[in-house]
């Protein structure tokens, strides 16, 4: 996911699509990123057919930028 080791500030959830992407699908992967790489995480680290969603309320303090956690 890159070589950045900054503390994570955002959590991007990669979800599969349902019915053409109009509904939230199953959570597949959580990807953590710093401010600088938040956009990269959404546009490059989460690849189609998965859709990136920014998680608002999840804690990120114990993670580094680039951490990816399989949700299964
Ligand atoms: Zn970063």
Coordinates of N, CA, C and O and ligand atoms in Angstrom, one line a residue:
X1 N 0.8 -1.2 0.0 CA 0.0 0.0 0.0 C 0.9 1.3 0.0 O 0.5 2.3 0.4
X2 N 2.1 1.2 -0.3 CA 3.0 2.3 -0.2 C 3.9 2.2 0.9 O 3.9 1.2 1.7
X3 N 4.8 3.2 1.1 CA 5.8 3.1 2.1 C 5.7 4.1 3.2 O 6.5 4.2 4.1
X4 N 4.6 4.9 3.2 CA 4.4 5.9 4.2 C 4.1 5.2 5.6 O 3.4 4.2 5.7
X5 N 4.7 5.7 6.6 CA 4.5 5.2 8.0 C 3.9 6.2 8.9 O 4.1 6.1 10.2
X6 N 3.3 7.2 8.4 CA 2.7 8.2 9.3 C 1.5 7.6 10.0 O 0.9 6.6 9.6
X7 N 1.2 8.2 11.2 CA 0.0 7.7 11.9 C -1.3 7.9 11.0 O -1.4 8.9 10.4
X8 N -2.1 6.9 11.0 CA -3.3 7.0 10.2 C -4.3 8.1 10.8 O -4.4 8.2 12.0
X9 N -4.9 8.8 9.9 CA -6.0 9.8 10.4 C -7.3 9.5 9.8 O -8.3 10.0 10.2
X10 N -7.4 8.6 8.8 CA -8.7 8.3 8.2 C -8.7 6.8 7.9 O -7.7 6.1 7.8
X11 N -9.9 6.3 7.9 CA -10.2 4.9 7.6 C -11.0 4.8 6.4 O -12.1 5.4 6.4
X12 N -10.6 4.1 5.4 CA -11.3 3.9 4.1 C -11.8 2.5 4.1 O -11.1 1.6 4.3
X13 N -13.2 2.3 4.0 CA -13.7 1.0 4.0 C -14.0 0.6 2.5 O -14.6 1.4 1.8
X14 N -13.5 -0.5 2.1 CA -13.7 -1.0 0.7 C -14.9 -2.0 0.8 O -14.8 -3.0 1.4
X15 N -15.9 -1.6 0.1 CA -17.1 -2.4 0.1 C -17.4 -2.9 -1.3 O -17.2 -2.2 -2.3
X16 N -18.0 -4.1 -1.4 CA -18.4 -4.6 -2.7 C -19.7 -3.9 -3.1 O -20.5 -3.4 -2.2
X17 N -20.0 -3.9 -4.4 CA -21.2 -3.2 -4.8 C -22.4 -4.1 -4.9 O -22.3 -5.3 -5.1
X18 N -23.6 -3.5 -4.7 CA -24.9 -4.3 -4.8 C -25.8 -3.5 -5.7 O -25.9 -2.3 -5.6
X19 N -26.4 -4.2 -6.7 CA -27.3 -3.5 -7.6 C -26.7 -2.2 -8.2 O -27.3 -1.2 -8.2
X20 N -25.6 -2.4 -8.8 CA -25.0 -1.2 -9.5 C -24.4 -0.1 -8.6 O -24.2 1.0 -9.1
X21 N -24.2 -0.4 -7.4 CA -23.6 0.5 -6.5 C -24.5 1.5 -5.8 O -24.1 2.4 -5.2
X22 N -25.8 1.2 -5.8 CA -26.7 2.1 -5.2 C -26.9 1.8 -3.7 O -27.5 2.6 -3.0
X23 N -26.4 0.7 -3.3 CA -26.5 0.3 -1.9 C -25.2 -0.1 -1.3 O -24.3 -0.4 -2.1
X24 N -25.0 0.0 0.0 CA -23.8 -0.5 0.6 C -23.7 -2.0 0.5 O -24.6 -2.7 0.8
X25 N -22.5 -2.5 0.0 CA -22.3 -3.9 0.0 C -21.6 -4.3 1.2 O -21.4 -3.6 2.2
X26 N -21.1 -5.6 1.2 CA -20.4 -6.2 2.3 C -19.0 -5.5 2.4 O -18.4 -5.1 1.5
X27 N -18.6 -5.3 3.7 CA -17.3 -4.7 4.0 C -16.3 -5.8 3.7 O -16.3 -6.9 4.2
X28 N -15.3 -5.4 2.8 CA -14.3 -6.4 2.4 C -13.0 -6.1 3.0 O -12.3 -7.0 3.5
X29 N -12.6 -4.8 3.0 CA -11.2 -4.5 3.6 C -11.3 -3.1 4.2 O -12.0 -2.2 3.7
X30 N -10.5 -2.9 5.3 CA -10.4 -1.6 5.8 C -8.9 -1.2 5.5 O -8.0 -1.9 5.7
X31 N -8.8 0.1 5.0 CA -7.5 0.6 4.6 C -7.3 1.9 5.4 O -8.2 2.8 5.4
X32 N -6.2 2.0 6.1 CA -5.9 3.2 6.9 C -5.0 4.1 6.1 O -4.1 3.6 5.4
X33 N -5.1 5.4 6.3 CA -4.3 6.4 5.6 C -4.1 7.6 6.4 O -4.9 8.0 7.3
X34 N -3.0 8.3 6.1 CA -2.8 9.7 6.7 C -3.5 10.7 5.9 O -4.0 10.4 4.8
X35 N -3.5 11.9 6.3 CA -4.2 13.0 5.6 C -3.6 13.1 4.1 O -4.4 13.2 3.2
X36 N -2.3 13.0 4.0 CA -1.7 13.1 2.7 C -2.1 12.0 1.7 O -2.2 12.2 0.5
X37 N -2.4 10.8 2.2 CA -2.7 9.7 1.4 C -4.1 9.3 1.4 O -4.5 8.2 0.8
X38 N -5.0 10.1 2.0 CA -6.4 9.7 2.1 C -7.0 9.6 0.7 O -7.7 8.7 0.4
X39 N -6.6 10.6 -0.2 CA -7.2 10.5 -1.5 C -6.6 9.4 -2.3 O -7.3 8.7 -3.1
X40 N -5.3 9.1 -2.1 CA -4.7 8.0 -2.8 C -5.4 6.7 -2.4 O -5.6 5.8 -3.2
X41 N -5.7 6.6 -1.1 CA -6.3 5.4 -0.6 C -7.7 5.1 -1.3 O -8.0 4.0 -1.6
X42 N -8.4 6.2 -1.4 CA -9.7 6.1 -2.1 C -9.7 5.8 -3.5 O -10.5 5.1 -4.1
X43 N -8.7 6.4 -4.2 CA -8.7 6.3 -5.7 C -7.7 5.2 -6.2 O -7.9 4.7 -7.3
X44 N -6.7 4.8 -5.4 CA -5.8 3.8 -6.0 C -5.7 2.6 -5.1 O -5.4 1.5 -5.7
X45 N -5.8 2.7 -3.8 CA -5.6 1.5 -3.0 C -6.9 0.7 -2.9 O -6.8 -0.5 -2.7
X46 N -8.1 1.3 -3.1 CA -9.3 0.6 -3.3 C -9.7 0.5 -4.7 O -9.9 1.6 -5.4
X47 N -9.7 -0.7 -5.3 CA -9.8 -0.9 -6.7 C -11.2 -1.4 -7.0 O -11.8 -2.2 -6.3
X48 N -11.8 -1.0 -8.2 CA -13.0 -1.7 -8.7 C -12.8 -3.2 -8.7 O -11.7 -3.6 -9.1
X49 N -13.8 -4.0 -8.4 CA -15.2 -3.6 -8.2 C -15.5 -3.1 -6.8 O -16.7 -2.8 -6.5
X50 N -14.5 -3.0 -6.0 CA -14.8 -2.4 -4.6 C -15.0 -0.9 -4.7 O -14.4 -0.2 -5.5
X51 N -15.8 -0.4 -3.8 CA -16.1 1.0 -3.7 C -15.6 1.5 -2.4 O -15.8 0.9 -1.3
X52 N -14.9 2.7 -2.4 CA -14.4 3.2 -1.1 C -15.4 4.1 -0.4 O -16.1 4.9 -1.0
X53 N -15.5 3.9 0.9 CA -16.3 4.8 1.8 C -15.4 5.2 2.9 O -14.7 4.4 3.5
X54 N -15.5 6.5 3.2 CA -14.8 7.0 4.4 C -15.5 6.8 5.6 O -16.7 7.2 5.8
X55 N -14.9 6.0 6.6 CA -15.6 5.7 7.8 C -15.3 6.9 8.8 O -14.2 7.4 8.9
X56 N -16.3 7.4 9.4 CA -16.2 8.6 10.2 C -15.9 8.2 11.7 O -15.1 8.9 12.3
X57 N -16.6 7.2 12.2 CA -16.6 7.0 13.7 C -15.7 5.9 14.1 O -15.7 5.6 15.3
X58 N -14.9 5.3 13.2 CA -14.0 4.2 13.6 C -12.7 4.8 14.1 O -12.1 5.7 13.6
X59 N -12.1 4.2 15.2 CA -10.8 4.7 15.7 C -9.7 4.3 14.8 O -9.7 3.2 14.2
X60 N -8.8 5.2 14.6 CA -7.6 4.9 13.7 C -6.3 5.0 14.4 O -5.2 4.9 13.8
X61 N -6.3 5.4 15.7 CA -5.1 5.8 16.4 C -4.0 4.8 16.4 O -2.9 5.1 16.4
X62 N -4.4 3.5 16.4 CA -3.4 2.5 16.6 C -2.8 2.0 15.3 O -2.0 1.0 15.2
X63 N -3.2 2.7 14.2 CA -2.8 2.2 12.8 C -1.9 3.2 12.1 O -1.9 4.4 12.4
X64 N -1.1 2.6 11.2 CA -0.3 3.5 10.3 C -0.9 3.6 9.0 O -1.7 2.7 8.5
X65 N -0.5 4.7 8.3 CA -0.9 4.8 6.9 C -0.4 3.6 6.1 O 0.7 3.1 6.2
X66 N -1.4 3.0 5.3 CA -1.1 1.9 4.5 C -1.5 0.6 5.1 O -1.5 -0.4 4.4
X67 N -1.9 0.6 6.3 CA -2.4 -0.7 6.9 C -3.7 -1.1 6.2 O -4.6 -0.3 6.0
X68 N -3.8 -2.3 5.9 CA -5.0 -2.9 5.3 C -5.4 -4.1 6.1 O -4.6 -5.0 6.3
X69 N -6.6 -4.1 6.5 CA -7.1 -5.2 7.3 C -8.3 -5.9 6.6 O -9.3 -5.3 6.3
X70 N -8.1 -7.2 6.3 CA -9.2 -7.9 5.7 C -10.3 -8.0 6.7 O -10.2 -8.4 7.8
X71 N -11.5 -7.7 6.2 CA -12.7 -7.7 7.1 C -13.3 -9.1 7.3 O -14.2 -9.3 8.1
X72 N -12.8 -10.1 6.6 CA -13.4 -11.5 6.7 C -12.7 -12.2 7.8 O -11.6 -12.0 8.1
Ligands
LIG1 ZN1 0.5 8.4 4.3

